[in-house]
Each structure stands twice: as C-alpha cells, then as structure tokens.
Short mmCIF file of C-alpha atoms in Angstrom, two decimals:
data_model
loop_
_atom_site.label_atom_id
_atom_site.label_comp_id
_atom_site.label_asym_id
_atom_site.label_seq_id
_atom_site.Cartn_x
_atom_site.Cartn_y
_atom_site.Cartn_z
CA MET A 24 209.10 129.99 173.25
CA GLY A 25 207.55 133.12 171.90
CA ARG A 26 205.74 133.96 168.71
CA ILE A 27 207.49 134.96 165.52
CA VAL A 28 205.96 137.96 163.75
CA ALA A 29 206.46 138.37 160.01
CA LEU A 30 205.99 141.61 158.10
CA ASP A 31 205.38 142.11 154.40
CA PHE A 32 206.36 145.76 154.64
CA GLY A 33 204.89 148.17 152.13
CA LYS A 34 204.95 151.92 151.69
CA VAL A 35 201.16 152.09 152.22
CA ARG A 36 200.13 148.78 153.84
CA THR A 37 201.94 146.06 155.74
CA GLY A 38 200.77 142.47 155.95
CA ILE A 39 201.36 140.76 159.29
CA ALA A 40 201.55 137.05 160.08
CA VAL A 41 202.39 135.23 163.31
CA THR A 42 203.27 131.78 164.53
CA ASP A 43 201.72 129.91 167.38
CA GLU A 44 203.80 129.87 170.57
CA LEU A 45 205.44 126.58 169.55
CA GLN A 46 206.52 128.20 166.28
CA ILE A 47 204.97 125.47 164.16
CA ILE A 48 202.10 127.13 162.30
CA ALA A 49 202.21 130.41 160.37
CA SER A 50 198.89 132.29 160.23
CA GLY A 51 197.85 135.59 158.76
CA LEU A 52 197.05 138.14 161.44
CA THR A 53 196.02 141.33 159.64
CA THR A 54 197.04 144.06 157.25
CA ILE A 55 197.57 147.50 158.68
CA ASN A 56 198.25 150.98 157.36
CA THR A 57 202.04 151.29 157.50
CA LYS A 58 201.75 154.63 159.31
CA GLU A 59 200.08 152.77 162.19
CA LEU A 60 202.46 149.79 162.15
CA LEU A 61 204.75 150.68 165.06
CA ASN A 62 201.82 151.48 167.36
CA PHE A 63 200.18 148.19 166.39
CA LEU A 64 203.41 146.27 167.07
CA ARG A 65 203.89 148.00 170.44
CA SER A 66 200.43 146.93 171.49
CA TYR A 67 200.89 143.40 170.15
CA VAL A 68 204.25 142.95 171.91
CA GLU A 69 202.67 144.10 175.20
CA GLN A 70 200.04 141.36 174.88
CA GLU A 71 202.09 138.53 173.37
CA ASN A 72 205.55 137.08 173.91
CA VAL A 73 207.33 137.92 170.64
CA GLU A 74 210.69 136.25 170.13
CA LEU A 75 211.58 137.40 166.61
CA PHE A 76 210.57 139.66 163.74
CA VAL A 77 210.92 138.35 160.19
CA VAL A 78 210.81 141.11 157.58
CA GLY A 79 210.41 140.35 153.91
CA GLU A 80 213.40 141.18 151.75
CA PRO A 81 212.37 142.16 148.24
CA LYS A 82 214.95 141.21 145.63
CA GLN A 83 215.15 141.44 141.88
CA MET A 84 215.74 138.37 139.75
CA ASN A 85 219.49 139.11 139.69
CA ASN A 86 219.52 138.93 143.51
CA GLN A 87 219.99 142.69 143.88
CA PRO A 88 217.76 144.59 146.34
CA SER A 89 214.57 145.94 144.78
CA GLU A 90 213.73 149.65 144.78
CA SER A 91 211.34 149.22 147.72
CA GLU A 92 214.31 148.34 149.96
CA GLU A 93 214.93 152.10 150.32
CA PHE A 94 211.67 152.35 152.32
CA ILE A 95 212.36 149.22 154.35
CA THR A 96 215.86 150.09 155.57
CA PRO A 97 214.81 153.15 157.64
CA PHE A 98 211.90 151.15 159.07
CA LEU A 99 214.30 148.37 160.14
CA ARG A 100 216.44 150.87 162.06
CA THR A 101 213.33 152.20 163.79
CA LEU A 102 212.04 148.69 164.54
CA GLU A 103 215.37 147.70 166.10
CA GLY A 104 215.38 150.93 168.13
CA VAL A 105 211.84 150.46 169.45
CA PHE A 106 212.31 146.74 170.20
CA PRO A 107 216.04 146.38 170.97
CA LYS A 108 215.59 142.99 172.66
CA ILE A 109 213.73 141.37 169.75
CA PRO A 110 215.99 140.26 166.89
CA VAL A 111 215.09 141.02 163.28
CA VAL A 112 215.89 138.66 160.41
CA ARG A 113 215.20 139.03 156.72
CA GLN A 114 213.50 136.51 154.42
CA ASP A 115 213.53 136.60 150.63
CA GLU A 116 210.04 137.56 149.50
CA ARG A 117 210.33 137.12 145.75
CA PHE A 118 207.10 135.89 144.17
CA THR A 119 205.11 135.99 147.42
CA SER A 120 202.46 138.32 145.96
CA LYS A 121 201.97 136.06 142.94
CA MET A 122 201.90 133.00 145.19
CA ALA A 123 199.35 134.74 147.42
CA VAL A 124 197.02 135.40 144.48
CA GLN A 125 197.46 131.82 143.26
CA SER A 126 196.64 130.45 146.71
CA MET A 127 193.48 132.58 146.71
CA ILE A 128 192.51 131.12 143.33
CA ASP A 129 193.28 127.60 144.53
CA SER A 130 191.15 128.20 147.62
CA GLY A 131 188.18 129.18 145.50
CA ILE A 132 188.16 132.82 146.59
CA GLY A 133 186.09 134.87 144.16
CA LYS A 134 187.52 137.36 141.70
CA GLN A 135 186.22 140.37 143.63
CA LYS A 136 187.92 139.30 146.90
CA ARG A 137 191.16 138.56 145.03
CA LYS A 138 191.36 142.28 144.21
CA ASN A 139 191.66 143.01 147.94
CA LYS A 140 195.30 144.12 148.21
CA ALA A 141 195.18 144.01 152.02
CA LEU A 142 194.31 140.31 151.90
CA ILE A 143 197.14 139.71 149.41
CA ASP A 144 199.58 141.47 151.79
CA GLU A 145 198.42 139.35 154.74
CA ILE A 146 198.79 136.13 152.76
CA SER A 147 202.21 137.31 151.53
CA ALA A 148 203.33 137.85 155.12
CA THR A 149 202.16 134.31 155.91
CA LEU A 150 204.18 132.94 152.99
CA ILE A 151 207.26 134.89 154.14
CA LEU A 152 206.86 133.45 157.63
CA GLN A 153 206.33 129.91 156.37
CA ALA A 154 209.44 130.18 154.19
CA TYR A 155 211.41 131.31 157.25
CA LEU A 156 210.07 128.39 159.32
CA ASN A 157 210.98 125.96 156.53
CA ARG A 158 214.62 127.12 156.45
CA LYS A 159 214.99 127.33 160.24
#
C-alpha cells in the first residue's frame, strides 16, 4: 500500500496531509505556497509511494460548489496530467477551517499561534484526509 496525500487547496497556500503506508493515520505534513505545490508534489512522489490524492471540495450550505472551485478545477486537470497514474478523489471540506481552529483551541494552542493561517490549512488538510479515511 502507498500513502494517501490530501490537499486543502487554496489560491495562495495549500495545506498538505498524508497517511502512513498502512493508510490508518492521517497526519499534517506542511503548508506550501500554492505556486510551489506541483514541484513539492513531484519531489514527494519521487521519495514516497503515493497511491491516491484526496483534494478538498469546497461546497456551500446548499451543496453547490463554492466560488473557490473555479481555482481548483484547473489545478485538478494539471495534477491529473502530471501524475496520470495516481487517482484523484474529492472530499467535502465544509467546516474544516472552523474545525481546525476549534481543534487548536481544544489542544491549548495560544491565541497568537491560532492566527497562523498556514497551520490552519495543514490541520484542515488533515481533517479532509481523516474524513476520507472514515468513509472509505
């Protein structure tokens, strides 16, 4: 089995989470500038056996795609072109940012660190990945 990589794709930053090789545990990996994302993923895939990409799917409360989907769709085409042998699935990401902040509060992370949007994106990617693992 290979790792599953989850992406909380953003116009500026993208949070990244991964599973262990047995696909049991979801862990935050990093947050990267979205402009550098494909190069980061190329390097990661060279070093690790990646079986699947899970990309967050932002939806509105009425289940319609959110406005940010217009930035994600072209990225998905590029991702599938660069890694044609690695499937891509989508995972509903509603409320992951709020859940990420709440998990930071629950963990006792100070107010100043909770303002770190990169950390929120990484935790959001972890929540997206865990949600995928739970439904798998």
